Amino acid sequence: MKPKLTIVKIGGNVIDDPEMLQTVLKEFGQLDGAKLLVHGGGKIASDISKRLKIPTQMVDGRRVTDATTLEVVTMVYGGLVNKNIIALLQSLGTDAIGLTGADANTITAHKRAVKEVDYGFVGDIDVANINTKKLSFLINGGLVPVFCALTHDKQGQLLNTNADTMASSLAIALSGEYDTELIYCFEKNGVLLDVEDDNSLIRELTYLHFQQLKDDGVIHQGMIPKLDNAFLAKRHNVGVTVKHALNLTSPIGTSLL
Amino acid sequence: MKPKLTIVKIGGNVIDDPEMLQTVLKEFGQLDGAKLLVHGGGKIASDISKRLKIPTQMVDGRRVTDATTLEVVTMVYGGLVNKNIIALLQSLGTDAIGLTGADANTITAHKRAVKEVDYGFVGDIDVANINTKKLSFLINGGLVPVFCALTHDKQGQLLNTNADTMASSLAIALSGEYDTELIYCFEKNGVLLDVEDDNSLIRELTYLHFQQLKDDGVIHQGMIPKLDNAFLAKRHNVGVTVKHALNLTSPIGTSLL
């Protein structure tokens, strides 16, 4: 039997709420077995960009990463956010170690090809190249990897990477060695029929149902890439749930079937 | 016989010079045996502080670290500088992993007591508590730890820490397990009799000679704490040299006797 590994991804709105962050990190630390955290960046990167007078450009909810913006996200995701999460987890007794994909060459990516939009220094993960050997070395050594959403191309270039995709890519790559569970935590109860109504929670979601909800325009725009990532992991035998950050250890949430 | 470990510290002026940085990292990667890097921050932290309109306050060459300044150094040292060094080392084939003292709980420190000056969130390292077990786990696993000068108090607080002191503390703590050599790299040829004349290099420096040069006011102010740290490591049987970053693998430099 493979050992258990729980991968938790916390979104930007969780990072921006110190109380919610503290709660989810506490519950995360208490999860049984091996674990790994992936975190988004939150509004801090946009805020710092603004104060540094660097314009923030978004296309379809994704940040366009020019050289200066890459510096900001490297500072904010890799430094400010990641290191404060590490210090907080350590204070809670969790032996966390902060990583980008460049650290220990864990995750390589390639710069996204320019089609209609030039996203700049944005990296698409090479899932087959994820360094599962080094990751399991760290995990089996009792460490809890905490990834910010940065990767590298192994040629010296850091790349901004979508945190949801990083979480599902890690879950897929590590599912060979671990019985892997992936939990997306954010500021909603899960996948909702009405984004304004936390009681409209879908408790179990099949891929067919997801496609239908997408066709009907029911699922919120920002939710679609997250669920695409989630179902991709599901197809690789990863157990996937989407839930509120305050419900990490509660059964309330959306389970993918 | 203990395995060899070389600890290299590169200063801020090396960080600020991309060509020198590239050269020293390349030579660092080619050093035989286990190795570990400690880096300073350079002028980028002051530059970012200025752009964020945060005043930089220095006392005796040390940065006063209020809460906002701590955010800046966490961003710059832990994020921008550390992660770019990691990506660069990885591109050169060195399996580097970026760390603060909070990561894997490697280095704890206590907030410096307020005497004449309140340095703010500045940490003095608890050398006896340095987590040599976790560090040797990483090193013996083939990884090259790269420390920025941040530690934590294990209560959730990150602390700004002098990089020279961090390097000598690590050298002392790891000297039990490794035959440890400490190399301070900066933008001068070593300890100079005349700070303006790179040919006035002192090739071998005893503690007595250092005290005498200090009394005579010959040694440059900024050099004194570095050499205090260096001689402290020397007393713990660490081999110590001070040299130009471009001379990492050359015999030119000051050896402590």
mmCIF file of C-alpha atoms in Angstrom, chain A residues 48 51-52 54 71 74-76 78-80 83-84 86-87 90-91 95-100 102-105 134 137-138 141 143 152 154-156 158, chain B residues 48 51-52 54 71 74-76 78-80 83-84 86-87 90-91 95-100 102-105 134 137-138 141 143 152 154-156 158:
data_model
loop_
_atom_site.group_PDB
_atom_site.id
_atom_site.type_symbol
_atom_site.label_atom_id
_atom_site.label_comp_id
_atom_site.label_asym_id
_atom_site.label_seq_id
_atom_site.Cartn_x
_atom_site.Cartn_y
_atom_site.Cartn_z
ATOM 1 C CA ILE A 48 3.296 46.250 -4.086
ATOM 2 C CA ARG A 51 3.295 51.229 -4.760
ATOM 3 C CA LEU A 52 6.307 50.628 -7.021
ATOM 4 C CA ILE A 54 4.418 49.071 -11.972
ATOM 5 C CA GLU A 71 10.593 40.681 -9.869
ATOM 6 C CA THR A 74 9.386 36.689 -6.942
ATOM 7 C CA MET A 75 9.646 39.077 -3.997
ATOM 8 C CA VAL A 76 6.063 38.701 -2.842
ATOM 9 C CA GLY A 78 8.760 33.600 -2.937
ATOM 10 C CA GLY A 79 9.758 35.966 -0.132
ATOM 11 C CA LEU A 80 7.069 37.762 1.817
ATOM 12 C CA LYS A 83 8.526 32.853 4.339
ATOM 13 C CA ASN A 84 5.781 34.171 6.608
ATOM 14 C CA ILE A 86 6.905 28.944 6.860
ATOM 15 C CA ALA A 87 7.507 30.880 10.091
ATOM 16 C CA GLN A 90 7.023 26.281 12.284
ATOM 17 C CA SER A 91 5.449 28.087 15.237
ATOM 18 C CA ASP A 95 8.362 21.265 9.920
ATOM 19 C CA ALA A 96 7.771 23.292 6.761
ATOM 20 C CA ILE A 97 10.292 24.108 4.054
ATOM 21 C CA GLY A 98 9.535 26.796 1.472
ATOM 22 C CA LEU A 99 10.167 26.045 -2.173
ATOM 23 C CA THR A 100 9.876 27.389 -5.669
ATOM 24 C CA ALA A 102 13.831 26.117 -8.844
ATOM 25 C CA ASP A 103 14.714 24.929 -5.326
ATOM 26 C CA ALA A 104 16.209 21.441 -5.520
ATOM 27 C CA ASN A 105 15.137 21.631 -9.186
ATOM 28 C CA LYS A 134 13.810 14.940 -4.590
ATOM 29 C CA PHE A 137 13.371 12.619 -0.266
ATOM 30 C CA LEU A 138 12.175 15.780 1.495
ATOM 31 C CA GLY A 141 12.648 13.045 5.700
ATOM 32 C CA LEU A 143 9.622 17.853 5.919
ATOM 33 C CA HIS A 152 12.153 27.785 -13.484
ATOM 34 C CA LYS A 154 16.615 25.206 -15.716
ATOM 35 C CA GLN A 155 18.354 27.880 -17.838
ATOM 36 C CA GLY A 156 18.363 30.438 -15.024
ATOM 37 C CA LEU A 158 12.262 31.978 -12.999
ATOM 38 C CA ILE B 48 13.077 48.969 -2.958
ATOM 39 C CA ARG B 51 10.713 53.268 -4.025
ATOM 40 C CA LEU B 52 8.134 52.155 -1.429
ATOM 41 C CA ILE B 54 10.111 53.465 3.561
ATOM 42 C CA GLU B 71 8.732 43.036 5.009
ATOM 43 C CA THR B 74 11.904 39.322 3.545
ATOM 44 C CA MET B 75 10.828 40.160 -0.015
ATOM 45 C CA VAL B 76 14.253 41.103 -1.282
ATOM 46 C CA GLY B 78 14.230 35.719 0.810
ATOM 47 C CA GLY B 79 12.503 36.224 -2.536
ATOM 48 C CA LEU B 80 14.217 38.263 -5.214
ATOM 49 C CA LYS B 83 15.446 32.710 -5.756
ATOM 50 C CA ASN B 84 17.443 34.275 -8.575
ATOM 51 C CA ILE B 86 18.916 29.405 -6.906
ATOM 52 C CA ALA B 87 17.761 29.588 -10.536
ATOM 53 C CA GLN B 90 20.528 25.313 -11.039
ATOM 54 C CA SER B 91 21.318 26.501 -14.573
ATOM 55 C CA ASP B 95 21.462 21.403 -6.982
ATOM 56 C CA ALA B 96 20.767 24.425 -4.777
ATOM 57 C CA ILE B 97 17.919 24.849 -2.315
ATOM 58 C CA GLY B 98 17.107 28.290 -0.900
ATOM 59 C CA LEU B 99 16.594 28.637 2.822
ATOM 60 C CA THR B 100 15.907 31.077 5.598
ATOM 61 C CA ALA B 102 12.730 29.305 9.361
ATOM 62 C CA ASP B 103 12.830 26.707 6.571
ATOM 63 C CA ALA B 104 13.123 23.237 8.078
ATOM 64 C CA ASN B 105 13.646 25.149 11.346
ATOM 65 C CA LYS B 134 18.335 18.720 9.256
ATOM 66 C CA PHE B 137 20.182 15.547 5.975
ATOM 67 C CA LEU B 138 19.914 18.068 3.132
ATOM 68 C CA GLY B 141 21.125 14.174 0.193
ATOM 69 C CA LEU B 143 21.592 19.416 -1.951
ATOM 70 C CA HIS B 152 13.011 33.034 12.980
ATOM 71 C CA LYS B 154 10.090 29.627 16.326
ATOM 72 C CA GLN B 155 7.145 31.744 17.540
ATOM 73 C CA GLY B 156 6.173 32.856 14.043
ATOM 74 C CA LEU B 158 11.019 36.250 11.076
#
